[in-house]
Every structure is written in C-alpha cells, then in structure tokens.
Tab-separated table of C-alpha atoms and ligand atoms in Angstrom:
chain	number	residue	atom	x	y	z
A	1038	MET	CA	8.729	171.793	134.354
A	1039	LYS	CA	10.645	171.224	131.473
A	1040	TRP	CA	12.413	173.031	128.845
A	1041	LEU	CA	13.515	171.173	125.514
A	1042	SER	CA	13.869	172.480	122.543
A	1043	PRO	CA	10.578	172.047	120.321
A	1044	VAL	CA	12.134	169.058	118.358
A	1045	LEU	CA	13.069	167.803	121.610
A	1046	ALA	CA	9.851	168.156	122.776
A	1047	LEU	CA	8.138	166.636	119.899
A	1048	ALA	CA	10.409	163.656	120.031
A	1049	ALA	CA	10.397	163.114	123.983
A	1050	PRO	CA	9.446	159.632	124.775
A	1051	ALA	CA	7.442	159.533	127.644
A	1052	HIS	CA	5.655	162.581	127.922
A	1053	ALA	CA	1.873	163.307	128.640
A	1054	TYR	CA	1.404	166.558	127.259
A	1055	LEU	CA	0.813	168.764	124.487
A	1056	ARG	CA	2.403	172.267	124.322
A	1057	PHE	CA	1.842	174.136	121.397
A	1058	GLY	CA	1.785	178.017	120.222
A	1059	CYS	CA	-1.084	179.776	118.806
A	1060	ALA	CA	-0.567	183.162	117.284
A	1061	THR	CA	-3.002	186.151	117.546
A	1062	LEU	CA	-6.276	185.565	115.417
A	1063	SER	CA	-7.917	188.794	116.721
A	1064	VAL	CA	-7.877	191.525	119.540
A	1065	GLN	CA	-11.579	193.068	119.987
A	1066	ARG	CA	-14.207	193.210	122.238
A	1067	LEU	CA	-16.410	190.018	121.750
A	1068	ASP	CA	-17.071	187.176	123.746
A	1069	PRO	CA	-19.098	184.180	122.488
A	1070	VAL	CA	-19.383	182.130	125.961
A	1071	VAL	CA	-20.074	185.123	128.429
A	1072	GLU	CA	-21.937	187.466	125.967
A	1073	PRO	CA	-23.039	185.747	123.053
A	1074	GLY	CA	-24.412	187.817	120.126
A	1075	LYS	CA	-23.318	190.760	121.872
A	1076	ILE	CA	-21.331	193.338	119.519
A	1077	PRO	CA	-19.295	194.817	121.299
A	1078	SER	CA	-19.118	192.614	124.759
A	1079	ALA	CA	-17.899	194.719	127.731
A	1080	HIS	CA	-14.018	194.329	127.513
A	1081	VAL	CA	-11.530	193.943	124.965
A	1082	HIS	CA	-10.334	190.516	124.608
A	1083	GLN	CA	-7.232	188.735	122.635
A	1084	ILE	CA	-8.172	185.540	121.210
A	1085	ILE	CA	-6.497	182.715	119.340
A	1086	GLY	CA	-7.487	179.515	117.549
A	1087	GLY	CA	-9.743	178.537	114.709
A	1088	ASN	CA	-10.920	181.933	112.012
A	1089	ALA	CA	-14.980	180.434	112.546
A	1090	PHE	CA	-14.869	182.927	115.836
A	1091	ASN	CA	-17.346	185.283	116.487
A	1092	ALA	CA	-20.070	187.096	118.518
A	1093	THR	CA	-22.397	184.009	118.316
A	1094	MET	CA	-20.888	180.357	118.347
A	1095	ASP	CA	-23.893	178.532	118.626
A	1096	PRO	CA	-23.086	175.332	120.851
A	1097	SER	CA	-25.064	173.479	117.848
A	1098	ILE	CA	-22.303	174.257	115.372
A	1099	ASP	CA	-19.290	172.201	115.058
A	1100	VAL	CA	-17.108	175.337	114.878
A	1101	ALA	CA	-14.484	172.787	113.625
A	1102	ASN	CA	-16.603	172.083	110.532
A	1103	LYS	CA	-16.952	176.063	109.863
A	1104	ALA	CA	-13.239	176.875	110.306
A	1105	THR	CA	-10.886	177.283	107.736
A	1106	CYS	CA	-7.796	177.798	109.131
A	1107	THR	CA	-6.024	178.232	112.792
A	1108	SER	CA	-3.698	180.424	114.509
A	1109	CYS	CA	-2.251	177.157	116.371
A	1110	SER	CA	0.618	174.927	115.403
A	1111	PHE	CA	-1.836	171.642	115.667
A	1112	SER	CA	-3.631	172.700	112.164
A	1113	GLU	CA	-6.449	170.309	113.300
A	1114	ASP	CA	-7.151	172.597	116.458
A	1115	PHE	CA	-9.829	174.780	115.827
A	1116	SER	CA	-10.814	175.692	119.587
A	1117	ASN	CA	-10.694	179.018	120.180
A	1118	TYR	CA	-9.034	180.671	123.748
A	1119	TRP	CA	-9.471	183.785	124.808
A	1120	THR	CA	-8.363	186.104	127.873
A	1121	ALA	CA	-8.687	190.010	128.694
A	1122	VAL	CA	-6.027	192.271	127.489
A	1123	LEU	CA	-3.396	194.051	129.610
A	1124	TYR	CA	-3.345	197.578	129.484
A	1125	PHE	CA	-0.483	200.459	131.177
A	1126	LYS	CA	-2.313	203.171	133.079
A	1127	ALA	CA	-0.184	206.550	133.060
A	1128	ARG	CA	-0.178	208.888	135.713
A	1129	ASN	CA	-2.040	210.983	133.465
A	1130	GLY	CA	-4.993	208.351	133.518
A	1131	SER	CA	-4.660	207.519	130.056
A	1132	TYR	CA	-4.211	203.538	128.973
A	1133	LYS	CA	-2.038	201.901	126.415
A	1134	ARG	CA	-2.248	198.236	125.475
A	1135	VAL	CA	0.444	196.344	126.665
A	1136	PRO	CA	1.763	194.002	123.326
A	1137	GLN	CA	2.279	190.446	123.713
A	1138	TYR	CA	5.158	187.992	122.530
A	1139	PRO	CA	5.256	184.550	121.996
A	1140	ASN	CA	6.977	181.722	124.243
A	1141	ALA	CA	11.001	181.800	122.798
A	1142	LEU	CA	10.596	178.004	122.136
A	1143	LEU	CA	7.825	177.838	120.016
A	1144	GLY	CA	9.099	179.993	117.292
A	1145	SER	CA	8.538	183.295	115.911
A	1146	LEU	CA	4.448	183.289	116.164
A	1147	THR	CA	2.904	186.568	116.308
A	1148	GLY	CA	2.000	187.485	120.044
A	1149	GLY	CA	-0.707	184.848	120.852
A	1150	MET	CA	-0.308	182.498	123.508
A	1151	THR	CA	1.288	178.822	124.667
A	1152	VAL	CA	-1.309	175.981	125.427
A	1153	TYR	CA	-1.257	173.199	127.237
A	1154	TYR	CA	-3.058	169.876	127.523
A	1155	LEU	CA	-1.821	167.599	129.792
A	1156	GLN	CA	-3.139	164.172	130.895
A	1157	GLN	CA	-2.301	163.853	134.767
A	1158	ASP	CA	1.386	165.630	134.558
A	1159	PHE	CA	4.057	166.008	132.444
A	1160	ASN	CA	5.230	162.326	132.851
A	1161	SER	CA	2.177	159.984	133.214
A	1162	ASN	CA	-1.680	159.647	132.180
A	1163	GLY	CA	-1.954	158.643	136.059
A	1164	LYS	CA	-3.274	155.332	134.543
A	1165	ALA	CA	-6.577	157.147	134.143
A	1166	LYS	CA	-8.771	157.309	130.804
A	1167	ILE	CA	-8.817	161.068	129.855
A	1168	THR	CA	-11.936	161.906	127.937
A	1169	SER	CA	-11.521	164.958	125.241
A	1170	PHE	CA	-14.076	167.788	125.316
A	1171	LYS	CA	-17.107	167.385	122.784
A	1172	PRO	CA	-18.182	169.766	120.178
A	1173	GLY	CA	-19.988	172.637	121.545
A	1174	PHE	CA	-18.261	172.100	125.109
A	1175	ARG	CA	-16.920	175.866	126.741
A	1176	MET	CA	-16.130	176.649	129.698
A	1177	THR	CA	-14.412	179.584	131.892
A	1178	VAL	CA	-12.093	180.029	134.697
A	1179	GLY	CA	-11.431	183.022	136.766
A	1180	SER	CA	-13.834	185.963	137.125
A	1181	PRO	CA	-13.656	189.579	136.648
A	1182	SER	CA	-15.315	190.225	139.818
A	1183	ALA	CA	-12.925	188.100	141.822
A	1184	SER	CA	-11.507	189.870	145.016
A	1185	SER	CA	-8.932	187.277	146.230
A	1186	GLY	CA	-6.465	185.545	144.610
A	1187	GLY	CA	-7.782	181.844	145.692
A	1188	ASN	CA	-7.586	179.818	142.837
A	1189	PRO	CA	-4.038	177.872	142.707
A	1190	GLY	CA	-4.262	178.078	138.832
A	1191	LEU	CA	-4.290	181.550	138.097
A	1192	ARG	CA	-1.199	183.058	138.326
A	1193	TYR	CA	1.504	185.818	137.401
A	1194	THR	CA	5.164	184.970	136.968
A	1195	CYS	CA	7.799	188.467	136.716
A	1196	LEU	CA	9.844	187.359	133.806
A	1197	GLN	CA	13.334	188.119	134.624
A	1198	ASP	CA	14.117	186.514	131.491
A	1199	VAL	CA	11.879	184.780	128.882
A	1200	MET	CA	12.479	181.484	130.638
A	1201	THR	CA	11.825	182.375	134.011
A	1202	ARG	CA	8.708	180.115	135.202
A	1203	PHE	CA	8.994	180.707	139.272
A	1204	PRO	CA	7.950	182.195	141.511
A	1205	GLU	CA	4.130	182.622	140.838
A	1206	THR	CA	2.198	184.970	142.591
A	1207	ALA	CA	-1.360	185.400	142.755
A	1208	ASN	CA	-1.185	189.604	141.937
A	1209	PHE	CA	0.275	191.327	139.599
A	1210	PRO	CA	4.233	191.857	140.230
A	1211	ASP	CA	4.711	194.906	142.223
A	1212	LYS	CA	8.183	195.944	140.669
A	1213	PRO	CA	8.984	196.368	136.919
A	1214	CYS	CA	9.848	192.961	135.292
A	1215	PRO	CA	12.496	192.931	133.057
A	1216	ALA	CA	11.389	190.385	130.587
A	1217	GLY	CA	7.831	191.152	130.970
A	1218	ILE	CA	4.854	189.545	132.726
A	1219	MET	CA	3.373	185.905	132.050
A	1220	ALA	CA	-0.435	185.473	133.147
A	1221	ILE	CA	-1.073	181.958	133.705
A	1222	HIS	CA	-4.550	180.078	133.525
A	1223	HIS	CA	-5.010	176.455	134.586
A	1224	PHE	CA	-8.561	175.272	133.651
A	1225	PRO	CA	-10.284	172.576	135.881
A	1226	ALA	CA	-10.370	169.259	134.593
A	1227	CYS	CA	-13.179	167.080	136.046
A	1228	TRP	CA	-16.252	167.306	134.528
A	1229	ASP	CA	-20.110	166.310	135.318
A	1230	GLY	CA	-20.218	164.431	132.150
A	1231	LYS	CA	-23.568	165.896	130.857
A	1232	ASN	CA	-23.202	169.433	130.437
A	1233	LEU	CA	-21.465	171.377	127.193
A	1234	ASP	CA	-22.202	174.467	129.282
A	1235	SER	CA	-23.512	175.908	132.625
A	1236	PRO	CA	-25.056	179.111	133.584
A	1237	ASN	CA	-22.229	180.309	134.984
A	1238	HIS	CA	-19.822	178.342	132.237
A	1239	GLN	CA	-18.043	176.900	135.125
A	1240	ASP	CA	-20.525	174.984	137.407
A	1241	HIS	CA	-20.434	171.755	134.589
A	1242	MET	CA	-16.504	171.548	135.526
A	1243	TYR	CA	-14.617	171.030	138.840
A	1244	ASN	CA	-11.105	172.018	139.727
A	1245	THR	CA	-8.913	169.525	141.680
A	1246	GLY	CA	-5.598	171.360	140.230
A	1247	LYS	CA	-3.270	172.170	142.583
A	1248	GLY	CA	-1.563	174.738	140.260
A	1249	GLY	CA	1.963	174.711	138.904
A	1250	PHE	CA	1.290	171.863	136.302
A	1251	VAL	CA	1.574	169.477	139.490
A	1252	ALA	CA	-0.987	165.977	139.207
A	1253	ALA	CA	-4.397	167.023	140.256
A	1254	GLY	CA	-6.633	165.392	142.896
A	1255	ALA	CA	-8.906	162.855	142.400
A	1256	CYS	CA	-12.297	163.962	140.353
A	1257	PRO	CA	-15.428	163.999	142.889
A	1258	SER	CA	-18.380	162.029	142.353
A	1259	SER	CA	-20.120	165.256	140.861
A	1260	HIS	CA	-18.211	165.448	138.120
A	1261	PRO	CA	-16.225	162.184	137.569
A	1262	VAL	CA	-14.823	162.514	134.277
A	1263	ARG	CA	-11.143	163.549	134.021
A	1264	MET	CA	-10.533	165.432	130.808
A	1265	PRO	CA	-7.344	167.176	129.646
A	1266	GLN	CA	-5.741	169.487	131.813
A	1267	LEU	CA	-5.820	172.716	129.690
A	1268	ALA	CA	-3.563	175.509	130.551
A	1269	LEU	CA	-2.757	178.994	128.828
A	1270	GLU	CA	0.227	181.088	129.141
A	1271	THR	CA	0.339	184.697	127.750
A	1272	MET	CA	3.424	186.578	127.541
A	1273	TRP	CA	2.840	190.556	128.178
A	1274	ASP	CA	5.883	192.734	126.825
A	1275	THR	CA	5.849	195.248	130.067
A	1276	ARG	CA	9.191	196.011	128.724
A	1277	PRO	CA	8.332	199.671	126.941
A	1278	PHE	CA	6.593	200.670	130.796
A	1279	ASN	CA	9.446	199.505	132.999
A	1280	ASP	CA	10.637	203.392	133.746
A	1281	LYS	CA	9.675	203.652	137.362
A	1282	SER	CA	9.257	207.361	136.700
A	1283	LEU	CA	6.045	206.349	134.561
A	1284	TRP	CA	4.839	204.217	137.801
A	1285	PRO	CA	2.168	205.683	140.226
A	1286	ALA	CA	3.887	208.273	142.567
A	1287	ASP	CA	2.634	205.745	145.472
A	1288	GLY	CA	4.888	202.894	144.137
A	1289	SER	CA	1.996	200.820	143.233
A	1290	GLN	CA	2.036	198.921	140.046
A	1291	PRO	CA	0.493	200.361	136.765
A	1292	PHE	CA	-1.194	197.476	135.013
A	1293	VAL	CA	-4.799	196.678	134.831
A	1294	TRP	CA	-6.753	194.312	132.804
A	1295	SER	CA	-9.043	195.457	130.205
A	1296	PHE	CA	-12.285	195.154	132.312
A	1297	ASP	CA	-11.601	197.167	135.164
A	1298	GLY	CA	-9.067	200.261	135.759
A	1299	ALA	CA	-9.770	199.331	139.484
A	1300	ASP	CA	-8.389	196.139	139.652
A	1301	LYS	CA	-4.944	196.632	140.990
A	1302	LYS	CA	-4.004	193.455	141.846
A	1303	GLY	CA	-5.176	191.332	138.768
A	1304	PHE	CA	-7.383	189.032	140.907
A	1305	GLY	CA	-9.948	189.319	138.167
A	1306	THR	CA	-7.895	187.521	135.776
A	1307	HIS	CA	-10.193	184.878	133.326
A	1308	ALA	CA	-9.602	183.116	130.403
A	1309	ASP	CA	-12.307	181.234	128.036
A	1310	TYR	CA	-12.358	178.109	126.294
A	1311	LEU	CA	-14.436	176.704	123.004
A	1312	PHE	CA	-13.295	173.147	122.287
A	1313	ALA	CA	-13.132	172.710	118.065
A	1314	TRP	CA	-10.503	170.291	117.896
A	1315	LYS	CA	-11.201	168.300	114.519
A	1316	GLY	CA	-13.203	164.907	114.814
A	1317	ASP	CA	-11.408	162.651	116.944
A	1318	ALA	CA	-8.052	164.595	117.076
A	1319	LEU	CA	-7.898	165.495	120.761
A	1320	GLN	CA	-9.574	161.855	121.499
A	1321	ARG	CA	-7.266	159.981	119.776
A	1322	THR	CA	-3.995	162.022	121.281
A	1323	MET	CA	-5.254	161.459	124.613
A	1324	ASP	CA	-5.336	157.785	124.395
A	1325	SER	CA	-1.704	157.468	122.603
A	1326	THR	CA	1.413	157.256	124.198
A	1327	PRO	CA	3.477	159.142	123.882
A	1328	LEU	CA	0.809	161.538	122.956
A	1329	LEU	CA	2.305	162.475	119.759
A	1330	SER	CA	2.558	158.895	118.370
A	1331	ASN	CA	-1.027	159.470	116.500
A	1332	GLY	CA	0.472	161.427	113.944
A	1333	LEU	CA	-1.261	164.874	115.018
A	1334	LYS	CA	-0.906	167.157	111.839
A	1335	THR	CA	1.102	170.578	112.284
A	1336	GLN	CA	1.251	173.759	110.224
A	1337	SER	CA	4.604	176.187	109.646
A	1338	VAL	CA	4.721	179.196	112.041
A	1339	ALA	CA	3.948	181.314	109.014
A	1340	ASP	CA	0.750	179.460	108.230
A	1341	SER	CA	-0.023	180.038	111.701
A	1342	ASN	CA	0.256	183.767	111.602
A	1343	LYS	CA	-1.277	184.005	108.691
A	1344	CYS	CA	-4.626	183.022	109.892
A	1345	THR	CA	-6.287	186.206	111.329
A	1346	ILE	CA	-9.824	187.749	111.478
A	1347	GLN	CA	-11.077	191.186	110.709
A	1348	PRO	CA	-12.315	192.677	113.869
A	1349	SER	CA	-16.502	192.814	114.200
A	1350	VAL	CA	-16.187	195.893	115.999
A	1351	LYS	CA	-14.520	199.241	114.694
A	1352	GLU	CA	-13.133	200.885	117.519
A	1353	ASP	CA	-9.297	202.355	118.659
A	1354	ILE	CA	-7.881	199.912	121.320
A	1355	ASP	CA	-4.375	200.866	120.807
A	1356	SER	CA	-3.697	204.550	120.925
A	1357	TRP	CA	-3.241	206.080	124.261
A	1358	LEU	CA	-6.680	206.463	125.298
A	1359	PRO	CA	-8.438	208.436	128.111
A	1360	ALA	CA	-10.453	205.152	129.379
A	1361	LEU	CA	-10.664	201.766	128.640
A	1362	PRO	CA	-12.627	200.495	125.531
A	1363	GLY	CA	-16.184	200.227	126.674
A	1364	TYR	CA	-15.815	202.078	129.730
A	1365	SER	CA	-15.993	205.713	128.469
B	1108	NAG	C1	-21.106	183.478	113.023
B	1108	NAG	O1	-20.737	182.062	112.543
B	1108	NAG	C2	-22.122	181.242	112.362
B	1108	NAG	C3	-21.834	180.323	111.514
B	1108	NAG	O2	-20.964	180.368	110.457
B	1108	NAG	C4	-22.901	181.962	111.496
B	1108	NAG	O3	-24.494	181.145	111.132
B	1108	NAG	C5	-23.399	183.116	112.373
B	1108	NAG	O4	-24.541	184.148	111.875
B	1108	NAG	C6	-22.088	184.280	112.564
B	1108	NAG	N1	-22.728	185.099	113.617
B	1108	NAG	C7	-22.578	186.498	113.538
B	1108	NAG	C8	-22.632	187.564	114.310
B	1108	NAG	O5	-21.556	186.757	112.639
B	1109	NAG	C1	-0.572	210.416	129.136
B	1109	NAG	O1	0.645	210.034	129.389
B	1109	NAG	C2	1.370	208.854	128.413
B	1109	NAG	C3	2.810	208.643	128.898
B	1109	NAG	O2	3.507	209.334	129.853
B	1109	NAG	C4	1.604	209.876	127.089
B	1109	NAG	O3	2.218	209.202	126.172
B	1109	NAG	C5	0.265	210.524	126.760
B	1109	NAG	O4	0.623	211.387	125.375
B	1109	NAG	C6	-0.050	211.227	127.664
B	1109	NAG	N1	-1.521	211.827	127.408
B	1109	NAG	C7	-2.111	212.907	127.511
B	1109	NAG	C8	-3.617	213.357	127.031
B	1109	NAG	O5	-1.110	213.914	128.196
C-alpha cells in the first residue's frame, strides 16, 4: 500500500486507483438497499455520498440527477456508501456511539470514510477493460448474521497511530487500540453483466478478491464482467473508551456493531453501495491512464462537509442508551 500526500497521490503517474474522502452525510436507521421504504430500518447506519439518499431509492431513478450535493471530494460522485455503526458497550450494559474520524491524508473532513476504486491493483489495470457500475446498480458485502470471518476483504486494523495499516484481522481487535479501529470493506468486482441487483443483493456479483488490495483472481464465466474494485475504510475513534477499567471484567473487548449487541467478534461487519456517478464520469476514469487524466472534478473539504441531510428518523442515537436503537 502506498502512502503519498494527497497532492502527490493526485499527481502520481502510474497509478490505477482513485482514493478519496467523503464526509458523513447522515447517521440514522435507513437502508434503501436491504429494507427499501422502511422508516426506520432495523439498525443504525453511517452514510456518505449524495444528498438524494432516502428510504426508497427506486432503481429506476437516476440518483445522480436527483442529488444536488455530495459529501465526497469527487464532486461528480453522488453514490451512497454505508456501513453499520460501532457502539461501545459499558459494564452496566449501556451503549454509546463511537465517533468517526477522517483519514489523515485527506484533509479535515467530518467523520465519513475513505473510498477506493481500483483497476486491477494500485499500479495496473491488468490490461483488462474495467466496466463502470450502471445507474440503479447496488450491492452489499458481508452479512449481519455471519458467524465466521471468512471473507478476506472484511477486516479490522488496530491503529497504533493514524497511519497503521497492518496487520488486518477478521475479528475486532481484542486490546485497546491507541489510535482507534479501522474497519475495511472490499466489495466483489465480478458482475454477471445483467442484473443491477439480486434478491440477496450479492448474487449478481462474485468475489475473486484476496483482500489487502492485492490483484484479484480472474472473473468466472458466470460473472465475466470486471468492475472497479471498490473498498471502504472507516476510522472509528475508540480512544475515549480505551481505559481497561471500562472493559468487561472477563477481559473481552467491548465494541459491538449497531445490529447486534451479541456479536463480540465483529464477523457480521457489512457495507452497502448504491452507484450514482454523474454521466460516464466513472467509466471515462476507468478507461484513462493515469486515472485522473480525464479531468474528474473535485470540490473543497468545506463543500464536502456542508453536504448533509436531516434524518428521516427522529430518535436518540447518541446518549448513553439502555439498548441499541431499534432493539429496545
Ligand atoms: C425519495 O426520493 C425520491 C426521488 O426524489 C422520491 O420520489 C421518493 O418519494 C423519496 N422517498 C421518500 C421515502 O422520501
Ligand atoms: C453506564 O456506564 C457509563 C460508562 O461508565 C456511564 O457513563 C453511564 O452513565 C452509566 N449508565 C447508567 C444508567 O448507570
């Protein structure tokens, strides 16, 4: 993995990836992919991207034409990306939402995540055509009900400082992490070429990724179309909770995802993606060498931070809570 300054990263000649920050758009119980139309959805999510995000997001609507701002640094990206939210569970059983902080390389965005779109890997498109997602396209990776950490693309890093990237583990770190916990979600990149979605939001895609941003294997004939390798990194600021006297007496780690106070390992980590780049901006980028030579438009950190939406669901998600929101 390469750690260049943002300016250098934008200027580096050979690279075959986009890496950019998006500020928090909203934190609330909505999930237009898994529970469309449901207000509230089962559990709390943290969401980044375009401000057309709402409970329905009908696939027939071209979201990129509905949104009027985005919390992402690339101002033509009106897609939405979301994950569950991390909570700290105190000894007395109360929950407190863990704040997020931005990637140090990407400026002072408010919370949010780092987004990657890779061709084959950081340096090459593998001489392959990389086909952009289409309007209406959506997918998920991971599952709240997973009971083991089998997907090499779903990982955690215990941050010793903001630049720590290894090792990656399948489960939540079991010791306090001095600079927080990074949650990493790599999406599958092989498409069946036909379906914008599937009943479980995963079967139209196939994962040949090996984790850790290394080149993925070839796409199978069932899912022959290579798409960008999309990944999300979320930095959870667990520092306020690092005092071991606050941790469970049995020494286990105290963090849980917003969907299940019993998932002590974090194997149920998952993420959702709903594509909405403007026009052919993403395809033009994937066809370019280097990627940024096609004049992709950017916006300031201040403009990214300004793009937020009001929650559709009015509830307290931030106090010390007797139960996770939706689970009382
Ligand atoms: C979501 O936005 C679409 C497009 O603007 C709109 O048609 C729909 O009614 C909205 N749904 C909700 C639940 O607000
Ligand atoms: C539970 O513990 C937390 C952390 O020590 C504390 O801030 C909170 O007030 C406690 N809640 C109750 C209901 O005692």
